[in-house]
Coordinates of C-alpha atoms in Angstrom, one line a residue:
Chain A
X23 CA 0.0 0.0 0.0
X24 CA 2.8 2.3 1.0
X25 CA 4.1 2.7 -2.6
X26 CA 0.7 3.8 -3.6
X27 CA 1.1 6.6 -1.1
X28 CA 4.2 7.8 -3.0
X29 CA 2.2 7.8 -6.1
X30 CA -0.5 10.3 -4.4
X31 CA 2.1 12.2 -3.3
X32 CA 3.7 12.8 -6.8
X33 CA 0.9 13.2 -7.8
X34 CA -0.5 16.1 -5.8
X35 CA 3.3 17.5 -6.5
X36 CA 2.4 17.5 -10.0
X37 CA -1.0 18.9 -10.2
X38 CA 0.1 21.8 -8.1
X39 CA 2.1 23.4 -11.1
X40 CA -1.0 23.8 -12.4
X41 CA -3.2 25.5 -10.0
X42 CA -2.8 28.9 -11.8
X43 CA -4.5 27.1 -14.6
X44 CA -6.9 25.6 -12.2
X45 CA -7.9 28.6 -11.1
X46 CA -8.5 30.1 -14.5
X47 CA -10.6 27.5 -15.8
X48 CA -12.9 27.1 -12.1
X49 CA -13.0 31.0 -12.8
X50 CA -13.8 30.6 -16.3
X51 CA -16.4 28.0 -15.3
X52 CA -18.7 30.3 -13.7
X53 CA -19.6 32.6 -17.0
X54 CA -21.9 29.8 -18.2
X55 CA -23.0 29.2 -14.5
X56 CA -23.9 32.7 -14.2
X57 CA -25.5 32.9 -17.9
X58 CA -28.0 29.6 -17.0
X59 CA -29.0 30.8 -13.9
X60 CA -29.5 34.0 -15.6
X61 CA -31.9 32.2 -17.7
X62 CA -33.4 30.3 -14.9
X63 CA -34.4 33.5 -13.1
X64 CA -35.9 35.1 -16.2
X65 CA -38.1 32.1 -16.9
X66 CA -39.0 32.0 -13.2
X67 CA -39.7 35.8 -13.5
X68 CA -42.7 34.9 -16.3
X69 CA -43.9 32.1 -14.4
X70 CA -46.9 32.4 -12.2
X71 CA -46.6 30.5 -8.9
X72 CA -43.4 30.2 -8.5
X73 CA -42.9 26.6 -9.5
X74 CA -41.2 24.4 -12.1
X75 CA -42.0 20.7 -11.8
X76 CA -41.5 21.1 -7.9
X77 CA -38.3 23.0 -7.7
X78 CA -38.5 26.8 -6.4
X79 CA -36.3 29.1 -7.8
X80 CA -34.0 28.8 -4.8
X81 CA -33.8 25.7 -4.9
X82 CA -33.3 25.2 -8.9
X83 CA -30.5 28.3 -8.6
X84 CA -29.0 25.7 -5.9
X85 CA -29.3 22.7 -8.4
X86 CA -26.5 23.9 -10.4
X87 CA -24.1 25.4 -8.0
X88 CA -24.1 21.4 -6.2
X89 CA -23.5 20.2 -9.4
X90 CA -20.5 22.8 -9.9
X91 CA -19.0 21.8 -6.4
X92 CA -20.0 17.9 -7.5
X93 CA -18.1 18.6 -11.1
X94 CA -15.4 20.2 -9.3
X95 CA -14.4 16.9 -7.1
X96 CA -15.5 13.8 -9.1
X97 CA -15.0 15.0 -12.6
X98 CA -12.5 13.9 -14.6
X99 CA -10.7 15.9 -16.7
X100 CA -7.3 15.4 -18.0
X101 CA -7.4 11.7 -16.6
X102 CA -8.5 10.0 -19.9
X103 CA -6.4 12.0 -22.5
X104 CA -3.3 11.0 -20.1
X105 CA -4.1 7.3 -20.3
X106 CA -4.8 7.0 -23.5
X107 CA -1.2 8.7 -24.8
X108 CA 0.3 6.4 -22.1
X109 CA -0.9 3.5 -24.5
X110 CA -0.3 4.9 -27.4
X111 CA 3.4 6.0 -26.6
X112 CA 3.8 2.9 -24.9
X113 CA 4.2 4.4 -21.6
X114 CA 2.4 1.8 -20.1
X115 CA 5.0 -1.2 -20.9
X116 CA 6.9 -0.3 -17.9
X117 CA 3.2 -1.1 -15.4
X118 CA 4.1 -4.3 -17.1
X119 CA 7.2 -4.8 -15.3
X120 CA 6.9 -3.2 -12.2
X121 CA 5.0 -4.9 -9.4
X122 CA 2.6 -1.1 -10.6
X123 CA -1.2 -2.0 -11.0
X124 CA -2.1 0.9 -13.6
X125 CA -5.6 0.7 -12.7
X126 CA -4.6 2.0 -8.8
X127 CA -2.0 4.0 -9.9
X128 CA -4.7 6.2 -12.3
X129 CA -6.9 6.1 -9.3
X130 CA -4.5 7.7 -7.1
X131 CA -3.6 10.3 -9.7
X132 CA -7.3 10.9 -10.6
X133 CA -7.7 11.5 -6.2
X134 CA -4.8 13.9 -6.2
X135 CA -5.7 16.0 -9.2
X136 CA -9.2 16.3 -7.6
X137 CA -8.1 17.5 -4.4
X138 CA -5.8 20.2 -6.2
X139 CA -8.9 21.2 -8.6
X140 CA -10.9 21.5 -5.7
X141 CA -8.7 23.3 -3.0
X142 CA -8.2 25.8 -5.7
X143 CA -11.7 26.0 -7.1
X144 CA -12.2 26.8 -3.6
X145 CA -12.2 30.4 -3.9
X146 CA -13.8 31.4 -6.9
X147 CA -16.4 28.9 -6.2
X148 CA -17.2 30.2 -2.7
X149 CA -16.8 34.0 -3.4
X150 CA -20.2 33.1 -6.2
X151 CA -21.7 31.1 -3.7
X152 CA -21.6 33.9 -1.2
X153 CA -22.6 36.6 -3.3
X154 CA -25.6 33.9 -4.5
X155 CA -26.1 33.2 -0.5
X156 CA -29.7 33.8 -0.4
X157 CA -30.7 31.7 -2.8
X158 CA -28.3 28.8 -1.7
X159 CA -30.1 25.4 -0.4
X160 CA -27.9 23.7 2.3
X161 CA -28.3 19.7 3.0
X162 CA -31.3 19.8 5.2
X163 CA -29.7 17.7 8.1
X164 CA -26.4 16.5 8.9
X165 CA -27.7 12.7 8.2
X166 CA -28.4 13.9 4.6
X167 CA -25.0 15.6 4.4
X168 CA -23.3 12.4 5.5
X169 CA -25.1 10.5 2.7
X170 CA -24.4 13.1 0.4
X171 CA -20.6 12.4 1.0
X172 CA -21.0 8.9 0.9
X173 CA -22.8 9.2 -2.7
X174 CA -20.2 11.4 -3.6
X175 CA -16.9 9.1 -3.3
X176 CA -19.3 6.9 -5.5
X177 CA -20.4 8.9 -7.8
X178 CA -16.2 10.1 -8.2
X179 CA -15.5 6.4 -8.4
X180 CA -18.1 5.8 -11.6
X181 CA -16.6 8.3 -13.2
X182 CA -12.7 7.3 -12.7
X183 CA -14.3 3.4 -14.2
X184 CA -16.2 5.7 -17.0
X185 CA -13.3 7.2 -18.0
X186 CA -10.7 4.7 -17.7
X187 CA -12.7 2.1 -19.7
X188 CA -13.5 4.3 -22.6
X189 CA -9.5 5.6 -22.5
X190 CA -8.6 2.0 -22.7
X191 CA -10.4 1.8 -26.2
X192 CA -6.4 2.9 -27.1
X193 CA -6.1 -0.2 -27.3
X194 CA -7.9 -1.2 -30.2
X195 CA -8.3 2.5 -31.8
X196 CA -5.6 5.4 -32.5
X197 CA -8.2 8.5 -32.1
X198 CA -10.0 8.0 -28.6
X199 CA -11.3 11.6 -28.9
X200 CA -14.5 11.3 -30.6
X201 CA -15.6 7.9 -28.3
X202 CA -14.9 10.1 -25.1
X203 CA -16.5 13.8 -26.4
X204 CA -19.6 11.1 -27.5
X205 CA -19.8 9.2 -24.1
X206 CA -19.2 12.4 -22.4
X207 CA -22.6 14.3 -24.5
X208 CA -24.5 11.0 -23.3
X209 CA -23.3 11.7 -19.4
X210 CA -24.0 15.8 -20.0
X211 CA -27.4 15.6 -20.6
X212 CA -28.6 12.3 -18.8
X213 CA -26.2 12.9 -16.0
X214 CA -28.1 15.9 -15.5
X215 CA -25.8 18.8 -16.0
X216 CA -27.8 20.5 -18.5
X217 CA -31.1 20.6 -16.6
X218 CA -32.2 18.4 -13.6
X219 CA -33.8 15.3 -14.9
X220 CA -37.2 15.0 -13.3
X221 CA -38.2 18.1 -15.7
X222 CA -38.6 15.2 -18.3
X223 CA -41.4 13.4 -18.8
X224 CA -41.5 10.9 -16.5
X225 CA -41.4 8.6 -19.2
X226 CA -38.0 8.8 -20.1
X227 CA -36.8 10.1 -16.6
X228 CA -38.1 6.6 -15.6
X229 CA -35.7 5.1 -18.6
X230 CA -32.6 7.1 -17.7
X231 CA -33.0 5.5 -14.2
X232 CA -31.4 2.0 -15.8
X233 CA -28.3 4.0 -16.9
X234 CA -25.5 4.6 -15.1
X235 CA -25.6 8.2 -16.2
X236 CA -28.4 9.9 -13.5
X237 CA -25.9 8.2 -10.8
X238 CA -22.7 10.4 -12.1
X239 CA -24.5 13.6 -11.0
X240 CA -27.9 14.0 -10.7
X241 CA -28.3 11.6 -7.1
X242 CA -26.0 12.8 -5.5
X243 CA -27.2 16.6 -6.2
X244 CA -30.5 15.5 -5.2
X245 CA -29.6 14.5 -2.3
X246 CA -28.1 17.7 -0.9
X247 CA -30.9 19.2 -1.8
X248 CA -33.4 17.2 -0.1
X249 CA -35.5 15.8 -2.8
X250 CA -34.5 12.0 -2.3
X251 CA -35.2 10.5 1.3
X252 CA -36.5 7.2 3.1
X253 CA -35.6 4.3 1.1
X254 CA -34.7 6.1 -2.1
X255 CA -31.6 7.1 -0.4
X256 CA -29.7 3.7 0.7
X257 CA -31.7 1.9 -2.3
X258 CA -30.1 4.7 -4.7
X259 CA -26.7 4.4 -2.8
X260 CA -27.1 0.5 -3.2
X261 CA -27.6 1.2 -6.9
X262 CA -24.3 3.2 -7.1
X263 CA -22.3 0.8 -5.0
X264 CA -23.5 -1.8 -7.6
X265 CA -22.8 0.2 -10.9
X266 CA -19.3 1.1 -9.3
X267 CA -18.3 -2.7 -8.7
X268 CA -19.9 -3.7 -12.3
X269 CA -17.4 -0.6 -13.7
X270 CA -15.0 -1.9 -12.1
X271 CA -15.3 -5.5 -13.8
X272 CA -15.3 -3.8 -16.7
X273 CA -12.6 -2.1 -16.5
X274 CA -10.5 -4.8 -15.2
X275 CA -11.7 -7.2 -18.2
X276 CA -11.1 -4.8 -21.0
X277 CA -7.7 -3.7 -19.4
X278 CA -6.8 -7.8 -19.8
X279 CA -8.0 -7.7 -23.0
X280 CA -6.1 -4.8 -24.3
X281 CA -3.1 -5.6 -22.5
X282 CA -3.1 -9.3 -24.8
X283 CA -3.5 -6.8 -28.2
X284 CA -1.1 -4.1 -26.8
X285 CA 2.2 -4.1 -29.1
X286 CA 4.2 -1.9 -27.2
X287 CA 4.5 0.7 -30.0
X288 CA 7.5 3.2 -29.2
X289 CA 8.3 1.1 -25.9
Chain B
X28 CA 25.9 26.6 -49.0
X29 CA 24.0 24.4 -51.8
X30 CA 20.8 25.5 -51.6
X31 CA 21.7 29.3 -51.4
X32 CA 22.9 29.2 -55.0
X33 CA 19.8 27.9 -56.1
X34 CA 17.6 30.9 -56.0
X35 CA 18.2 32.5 -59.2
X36 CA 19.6 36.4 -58.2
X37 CA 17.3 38.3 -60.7
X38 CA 13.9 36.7 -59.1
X39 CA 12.1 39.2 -57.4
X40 CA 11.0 38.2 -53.4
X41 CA 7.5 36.6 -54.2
X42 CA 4.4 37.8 -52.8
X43 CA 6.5 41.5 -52.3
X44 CA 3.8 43.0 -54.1
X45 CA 1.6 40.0 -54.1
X46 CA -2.6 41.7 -54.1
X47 CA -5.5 39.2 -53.7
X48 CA -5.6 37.5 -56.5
X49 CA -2.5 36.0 -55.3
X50 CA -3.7 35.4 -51.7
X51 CA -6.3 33.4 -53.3
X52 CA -4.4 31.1 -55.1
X53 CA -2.5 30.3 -52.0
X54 CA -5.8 29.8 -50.3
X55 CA -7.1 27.4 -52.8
X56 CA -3.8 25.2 -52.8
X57 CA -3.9 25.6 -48.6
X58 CA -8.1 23.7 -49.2
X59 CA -6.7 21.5 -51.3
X60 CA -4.2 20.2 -49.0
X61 CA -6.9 20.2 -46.6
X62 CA -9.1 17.9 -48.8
X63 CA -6.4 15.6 -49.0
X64 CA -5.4 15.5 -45.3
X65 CA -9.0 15.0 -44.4
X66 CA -9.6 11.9 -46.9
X67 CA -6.9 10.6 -45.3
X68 CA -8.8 9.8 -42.3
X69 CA -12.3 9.5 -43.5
X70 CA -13.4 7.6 -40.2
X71 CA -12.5 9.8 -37.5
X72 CA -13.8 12.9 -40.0
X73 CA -17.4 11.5 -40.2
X74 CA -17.0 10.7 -35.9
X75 CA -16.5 14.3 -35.6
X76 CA -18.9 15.5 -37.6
X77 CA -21.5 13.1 -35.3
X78 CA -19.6 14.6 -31.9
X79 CA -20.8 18.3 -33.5
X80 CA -24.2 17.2 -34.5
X81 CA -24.8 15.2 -31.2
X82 CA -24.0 18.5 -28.9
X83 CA -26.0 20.8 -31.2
X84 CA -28.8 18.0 -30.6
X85 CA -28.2 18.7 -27.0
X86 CA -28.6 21.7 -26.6
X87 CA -31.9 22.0 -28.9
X88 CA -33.3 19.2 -26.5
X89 CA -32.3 21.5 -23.9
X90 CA -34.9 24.1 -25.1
X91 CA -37.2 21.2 -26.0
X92 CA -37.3 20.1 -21.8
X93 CA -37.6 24.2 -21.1
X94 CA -40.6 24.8 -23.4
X95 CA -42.3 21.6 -21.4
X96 CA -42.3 24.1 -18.6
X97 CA -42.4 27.7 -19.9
X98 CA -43.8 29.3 -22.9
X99 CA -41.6 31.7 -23.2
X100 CA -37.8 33.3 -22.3
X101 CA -38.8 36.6 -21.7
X102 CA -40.5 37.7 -24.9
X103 CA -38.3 35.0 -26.6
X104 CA -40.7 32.0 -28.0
X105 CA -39.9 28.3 -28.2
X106 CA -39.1 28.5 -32.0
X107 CA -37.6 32.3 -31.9
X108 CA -34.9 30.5 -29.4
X109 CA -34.3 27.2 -31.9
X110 CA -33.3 30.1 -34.5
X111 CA -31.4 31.8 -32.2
X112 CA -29.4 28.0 -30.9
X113 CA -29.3 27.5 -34.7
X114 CA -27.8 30.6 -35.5
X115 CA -25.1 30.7 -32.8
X116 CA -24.0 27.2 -34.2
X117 CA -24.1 28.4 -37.2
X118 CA -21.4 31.1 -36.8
X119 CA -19.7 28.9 -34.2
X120 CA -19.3 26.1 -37.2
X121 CA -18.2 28.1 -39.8
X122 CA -15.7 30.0 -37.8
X123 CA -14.4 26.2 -36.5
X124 CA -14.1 25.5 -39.8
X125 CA -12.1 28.3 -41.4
X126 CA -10.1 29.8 -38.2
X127 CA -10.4 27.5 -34.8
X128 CA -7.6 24.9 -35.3
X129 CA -5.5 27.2 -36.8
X130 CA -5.7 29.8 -34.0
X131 CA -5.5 26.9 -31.5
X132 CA -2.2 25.9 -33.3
X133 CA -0.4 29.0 -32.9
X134 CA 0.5 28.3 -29.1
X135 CA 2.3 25.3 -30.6
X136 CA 4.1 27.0 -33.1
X137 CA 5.5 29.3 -30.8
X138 CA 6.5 26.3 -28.1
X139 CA 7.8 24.6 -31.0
X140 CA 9.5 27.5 -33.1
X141 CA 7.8 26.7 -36.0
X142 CA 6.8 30.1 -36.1
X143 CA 9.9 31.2 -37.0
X144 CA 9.5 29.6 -40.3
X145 CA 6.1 30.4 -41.2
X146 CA 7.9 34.9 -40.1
X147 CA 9.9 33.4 -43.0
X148 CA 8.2 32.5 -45.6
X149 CA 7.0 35.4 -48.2
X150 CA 3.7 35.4 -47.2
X151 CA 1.9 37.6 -44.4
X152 CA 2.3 35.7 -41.6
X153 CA -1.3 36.9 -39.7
X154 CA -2.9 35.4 -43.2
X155 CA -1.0 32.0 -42.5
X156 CA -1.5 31.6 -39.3
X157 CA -5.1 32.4 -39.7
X158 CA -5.8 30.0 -42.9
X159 CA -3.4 27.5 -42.6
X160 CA -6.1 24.6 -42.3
X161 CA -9.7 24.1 -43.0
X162 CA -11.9 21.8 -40.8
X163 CA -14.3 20.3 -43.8
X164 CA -16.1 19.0 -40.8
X165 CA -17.5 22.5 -40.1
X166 CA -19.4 23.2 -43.2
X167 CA -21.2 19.9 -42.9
X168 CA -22.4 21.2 -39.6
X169 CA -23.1 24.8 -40.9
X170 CA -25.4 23.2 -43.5
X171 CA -27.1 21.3 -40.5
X172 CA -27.8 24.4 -38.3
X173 CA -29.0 26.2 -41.5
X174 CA -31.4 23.4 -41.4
X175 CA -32.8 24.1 -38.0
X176 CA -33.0 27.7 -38.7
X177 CA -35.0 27.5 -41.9
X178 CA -37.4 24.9 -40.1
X179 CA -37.5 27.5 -36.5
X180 CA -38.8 30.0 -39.2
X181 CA -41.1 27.6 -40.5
X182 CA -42.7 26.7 -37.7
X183 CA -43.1 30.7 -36.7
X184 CA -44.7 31.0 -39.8
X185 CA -42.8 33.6 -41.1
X186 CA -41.0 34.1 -44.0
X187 CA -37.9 36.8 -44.0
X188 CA -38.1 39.1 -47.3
X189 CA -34.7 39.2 -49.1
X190 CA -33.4 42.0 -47.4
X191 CA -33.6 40.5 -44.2
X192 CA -32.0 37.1 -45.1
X193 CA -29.0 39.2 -47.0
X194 CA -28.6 41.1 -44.0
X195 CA -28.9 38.2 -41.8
X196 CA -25.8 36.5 -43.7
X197 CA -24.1 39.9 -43.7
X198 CA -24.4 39.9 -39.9
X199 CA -23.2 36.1 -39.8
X200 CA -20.4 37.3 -41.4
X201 CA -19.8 39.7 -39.2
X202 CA -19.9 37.4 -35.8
X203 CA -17.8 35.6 -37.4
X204 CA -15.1 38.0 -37.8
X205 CA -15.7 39.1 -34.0
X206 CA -15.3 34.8 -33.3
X207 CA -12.4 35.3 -35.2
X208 CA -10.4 38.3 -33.7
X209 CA -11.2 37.2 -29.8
X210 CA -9.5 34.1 -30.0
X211 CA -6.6 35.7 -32.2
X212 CA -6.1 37.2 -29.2
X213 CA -6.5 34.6 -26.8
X214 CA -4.4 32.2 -29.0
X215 CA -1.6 35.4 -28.7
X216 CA -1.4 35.7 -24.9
X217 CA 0.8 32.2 -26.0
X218 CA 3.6 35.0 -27.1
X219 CA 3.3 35.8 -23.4
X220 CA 2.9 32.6 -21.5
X221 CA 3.7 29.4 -22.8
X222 CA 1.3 27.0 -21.0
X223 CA -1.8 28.2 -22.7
X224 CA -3.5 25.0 -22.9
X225 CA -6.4 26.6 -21.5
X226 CA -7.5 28.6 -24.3
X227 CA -9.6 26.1 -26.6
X228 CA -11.9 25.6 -23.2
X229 CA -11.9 29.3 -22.4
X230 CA -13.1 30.1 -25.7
X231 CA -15.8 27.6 -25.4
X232 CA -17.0 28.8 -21.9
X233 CA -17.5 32.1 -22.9
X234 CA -18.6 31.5 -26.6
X235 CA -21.4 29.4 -25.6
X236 CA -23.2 32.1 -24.0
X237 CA -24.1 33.8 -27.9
X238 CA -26.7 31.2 -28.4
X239 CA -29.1 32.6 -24.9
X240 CA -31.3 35.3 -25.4
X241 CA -30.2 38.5 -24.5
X242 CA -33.5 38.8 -22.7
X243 CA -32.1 37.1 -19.8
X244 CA -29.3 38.9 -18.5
X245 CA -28.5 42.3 -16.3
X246 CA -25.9 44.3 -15.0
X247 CA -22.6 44.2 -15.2
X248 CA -22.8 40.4 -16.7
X249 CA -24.9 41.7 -19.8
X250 CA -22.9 45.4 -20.1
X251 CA -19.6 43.5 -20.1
X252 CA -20.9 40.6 -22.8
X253 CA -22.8 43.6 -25.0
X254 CA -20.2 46.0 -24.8
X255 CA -16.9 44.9 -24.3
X256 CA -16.9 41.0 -25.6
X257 CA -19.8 41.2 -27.3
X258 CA -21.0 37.3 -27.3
X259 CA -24.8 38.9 -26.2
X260 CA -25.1 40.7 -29.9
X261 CA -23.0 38.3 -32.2
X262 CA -26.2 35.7 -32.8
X263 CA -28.9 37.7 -30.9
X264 CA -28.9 40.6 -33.6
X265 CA -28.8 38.9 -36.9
X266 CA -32.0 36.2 -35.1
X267 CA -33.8 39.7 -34.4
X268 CA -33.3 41.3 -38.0
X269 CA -34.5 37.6 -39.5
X270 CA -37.7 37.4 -36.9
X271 CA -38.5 41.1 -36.8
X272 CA -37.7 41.4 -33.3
X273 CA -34.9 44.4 -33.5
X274 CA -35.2 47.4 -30.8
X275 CA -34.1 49.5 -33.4
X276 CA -31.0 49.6 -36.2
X277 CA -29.0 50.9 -33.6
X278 CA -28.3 47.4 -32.1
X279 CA -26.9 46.1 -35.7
X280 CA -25.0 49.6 -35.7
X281 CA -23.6 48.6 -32.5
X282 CA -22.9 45.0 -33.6
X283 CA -20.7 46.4 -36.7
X284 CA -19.1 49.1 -35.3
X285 CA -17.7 46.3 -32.1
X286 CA -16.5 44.0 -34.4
X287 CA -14.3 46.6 -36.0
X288 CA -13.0 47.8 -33.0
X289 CA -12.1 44.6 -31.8
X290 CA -10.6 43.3 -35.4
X291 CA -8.3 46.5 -35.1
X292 CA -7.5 45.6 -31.2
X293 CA -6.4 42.0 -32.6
X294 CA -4.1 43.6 -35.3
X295 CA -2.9 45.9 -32.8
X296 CA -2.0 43.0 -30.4
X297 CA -1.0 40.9 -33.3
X298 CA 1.7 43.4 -34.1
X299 CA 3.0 44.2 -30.6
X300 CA 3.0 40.4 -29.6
X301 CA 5.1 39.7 -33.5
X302 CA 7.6 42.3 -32.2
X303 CA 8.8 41.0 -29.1
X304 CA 8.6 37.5 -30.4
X305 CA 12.5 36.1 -30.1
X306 CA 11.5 32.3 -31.3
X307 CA 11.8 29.6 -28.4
X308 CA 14.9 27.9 -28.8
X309 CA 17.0 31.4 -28.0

């Protein structure tokens, strides 16, 4: 274990040369955060009662600041490009040899580049929330904030497996770009980024529910705000415990997989 | 020492007092290269074309899920905001297919002192810098959005006389150039700082705000996107001159007269950031 310890390590030392980049993009972020609450408010403004399929403004306004503090500790983002020029360059011949797993070594490289992102999206993040205060939902108790948490690490988890399976693709293709921007259009808009998902017809809402993709963002935002409780909660936790160890398999087969087609091109 | 001796003395230093017509030659050879390179790799052209179409579907379905809820944004109706989404992809395609990976490039060029041979050649070096490539990919896309526009208009029952539609493609035109001199100067802050990886993502964070109506903003956040980066005008004005829903003129006055002003800004910045350039390997 200790020698994956070392690997966090290096890897938080690395990420920190780029906080100043960090900090420009976590800044950068919150134009369009600003532009679709913007929008939010002016449809709210035309609406008479107040409500849109059961969320106050407050609490839609809320809605997407969770998901920018989700985004800024589970997503991934330079995680999968990295992998995939590891196999292409042949990088990953020397995992091969060393008593390494790659798989845990990405993991703990993934962990430290997330708690760099987020120490530094820190303070552009809070400064919005602050000035946004009054509309600004907190976790109704502390038992709710505690399973927010724990549907956090999971929801970080599915998208480490996400992104690490589809990088693996590497293996078999030279362009991994257009298979991740796809995958990653999928997650935007049934993860829930673009708007929360029980606005849709409760039709397909129901549909999305067998995906993986509500899991990666939308449950755990709901649950800060209050909108899933009783069973829903540990039965939606179970659900993301369950996706995360079927990502996991997955990842661990196709990794064999590729690993038997791998030609160590460059190596 | 060779290949000094071959330039023959007498030949004048082409493109000296090459005009347009020569400009355009050069521009034709630099599309056919582009044809070629794309054909090359015919798969991963038509995936890309699918990633463009795929997030232009998203964000349509986007308005789709609002207008379950709302009638209206502001005075803005469901099909007024499809043209508007349709337009802003439209300018936001055809500027990714003439300028983005060019601009994009130039950080790397000037990491990689490549530049120094492009200050070289006998061309202007803003014109091959800016050209260099053309993403096909783009005008397939273009066509799509014009699609979705037409069929907004369809569905709002109206029909744009002549005037309006030439104007409409004037003020296209126009966004575009404003597209196209903002990230010129993002892409030069690279003669400053060499990590600018960030810029492709910066662009599309702040880019991405043409396609809402102007409707919804206030304050400082709508002065500083109307004024001084104009992303609130770029595909808001020519939608209002196509669905008759201008203020007045003024607006499209406003529209020109920015995107001047900031085309000079870039040549301005251009030419500073050219003159303290001293290549990357020195």
């Amino acid at each position: 274990m200790g020698k994956y310890w070392h690997v966090l390590n290096i890897g938080l030392q690395n990420t920190l040369v780029y906080r100043l980049n960090f900090l420009f993009r976590a800044t950068f972020g919150l134009i369009p955060l600003i532009a679709v609450i913007s929008v939010w408010r002016t449809i709210y403004a035309g609406k008479a009662g107040g409500m849109i399929a059961s969320y106050e403004l407050a609490q839609m306004v809320s809605y997407y600041l969770v998901i920018t503090i989700v985004d800024a500790l589970t997503g991934v983002t330079e995680d999968d490009w990295q992998i995939a020029a590891d196999i292409k360059d042949g990088n990953i011949s020397q995992f091969l040899l060393k008593p390494m797993d790659y798989l845990t070594y990405r993991l703990c490289l993934f962990g430290a580049g997330r708690l760099v992102y987020a120490a530094v999206a820190l303070v552009p993040t809070t400064v919005f929330i602050w000035v946004l205060r009054d509309s600004f939902v907190l976790p109704p108790d502390a038992a709710t904030a505690a399973w927010f948490v724990v549907s956090l690490v999971l929801t970080a988890l599915m998208q480490f497996l996400l992104s690490f399976t589809l990088a693996l693709l590497a293996f078999w293709v030279l362009e991994v770009a257009t298979f991740i921007f796809i995958a990653f259009a999928f997650e935007y808009i049934a993860g829930g980024h673009l708007f929360p998902l029980d606005l849709l017809p409760p039709a397909v809402a129901g549909a999305l529910d067998y995906t993986p993709f509500p899991y990666m963002l939308f449950f755990p935002v709901s649950i800060w705000l209050g909108r899933v409780g009783g069973d829903a909660l540990w039965l939606g936790v179970l659900v993301q415990l369950l996706w995360v160890i079927a990502g996991y398999a997955l990842a661990r087969l196709v990794w064999s997989r590729g690993i038997r087609k791998y030609s160590a091109v460059g190596g | 020492m060779n290949g000094e001796s071959r330039i023959p003395k007498g030949a004048p230093p082409a493109g000296h007092r090459a005009g347009i017509p020569h400009y355009l030659t050069l521009y034709a050879a630099l599309w056919r290269n582009s044809v070629i390179r794309e054909l090359g790799f015919k798969v991963n052209f038509l995936m890309w074309i699918v990633v463009e179409g795929l997030w232009f579907a998203l964000q349509l379905t986007f308005i789709g899920v609002l207008s379950l809820h709302t009638e209206s944004i502001g005075s803005w109706t469901k099909w007024q905001v499809v043209a508007l989404v349709g337009t802003s992809h439209l300018i936001q395609q055809l500027f990714t297919a003439i300028f983005l990976t060019n601009l994009t490039a130039l950080s790397e060029h000037i990491r990689t002192g490549k530049l120094d041979f492009m200050l070289l050649l006998p061309v202007n070096t803003r014109f091959l810098v800016s050209f260099r490539q053309v993403d096909l990919g783009g005008f397939v896309n273009s066509a799509g959005a014009l699609c979705v526009i037409g069929y907004a208009l369809h569905r709002l029952g109206h029909t744009p006389g002549l005037a309006q539609v030439a104007g409409f493609l004037l003020l296209v035109l126009v966004g575009i150039l404003i597209h196209y001199s903002l990230m010129l100067m993002l892409s030069a802050t690279s003669f400053w700082t060499v990590r600018a990886q960030g810029i492709v993502w910066g662009y599309y964070n702040l880019f991405n705000i043409a396609r809402l109506p102007d409707e919804a903003f206030r304050g400082a956040f709508k002065a500083v996107f109307t004024f001084a980066l104009p992303m609130l005008l770029v595909s808001n004005v020519p939608v209002k001159l196509l669905v008759n829903k201008l203020g007045s003129p003024l607006e499209m006055l406003l529209l020109v007269a920015l995107a001047g002003i900031i085309f000079a800004a870039s040549e301005l910045l251009w030419r500073t950031a050219l003159k303290r350039y001293t290549s990357a390997s020195s």
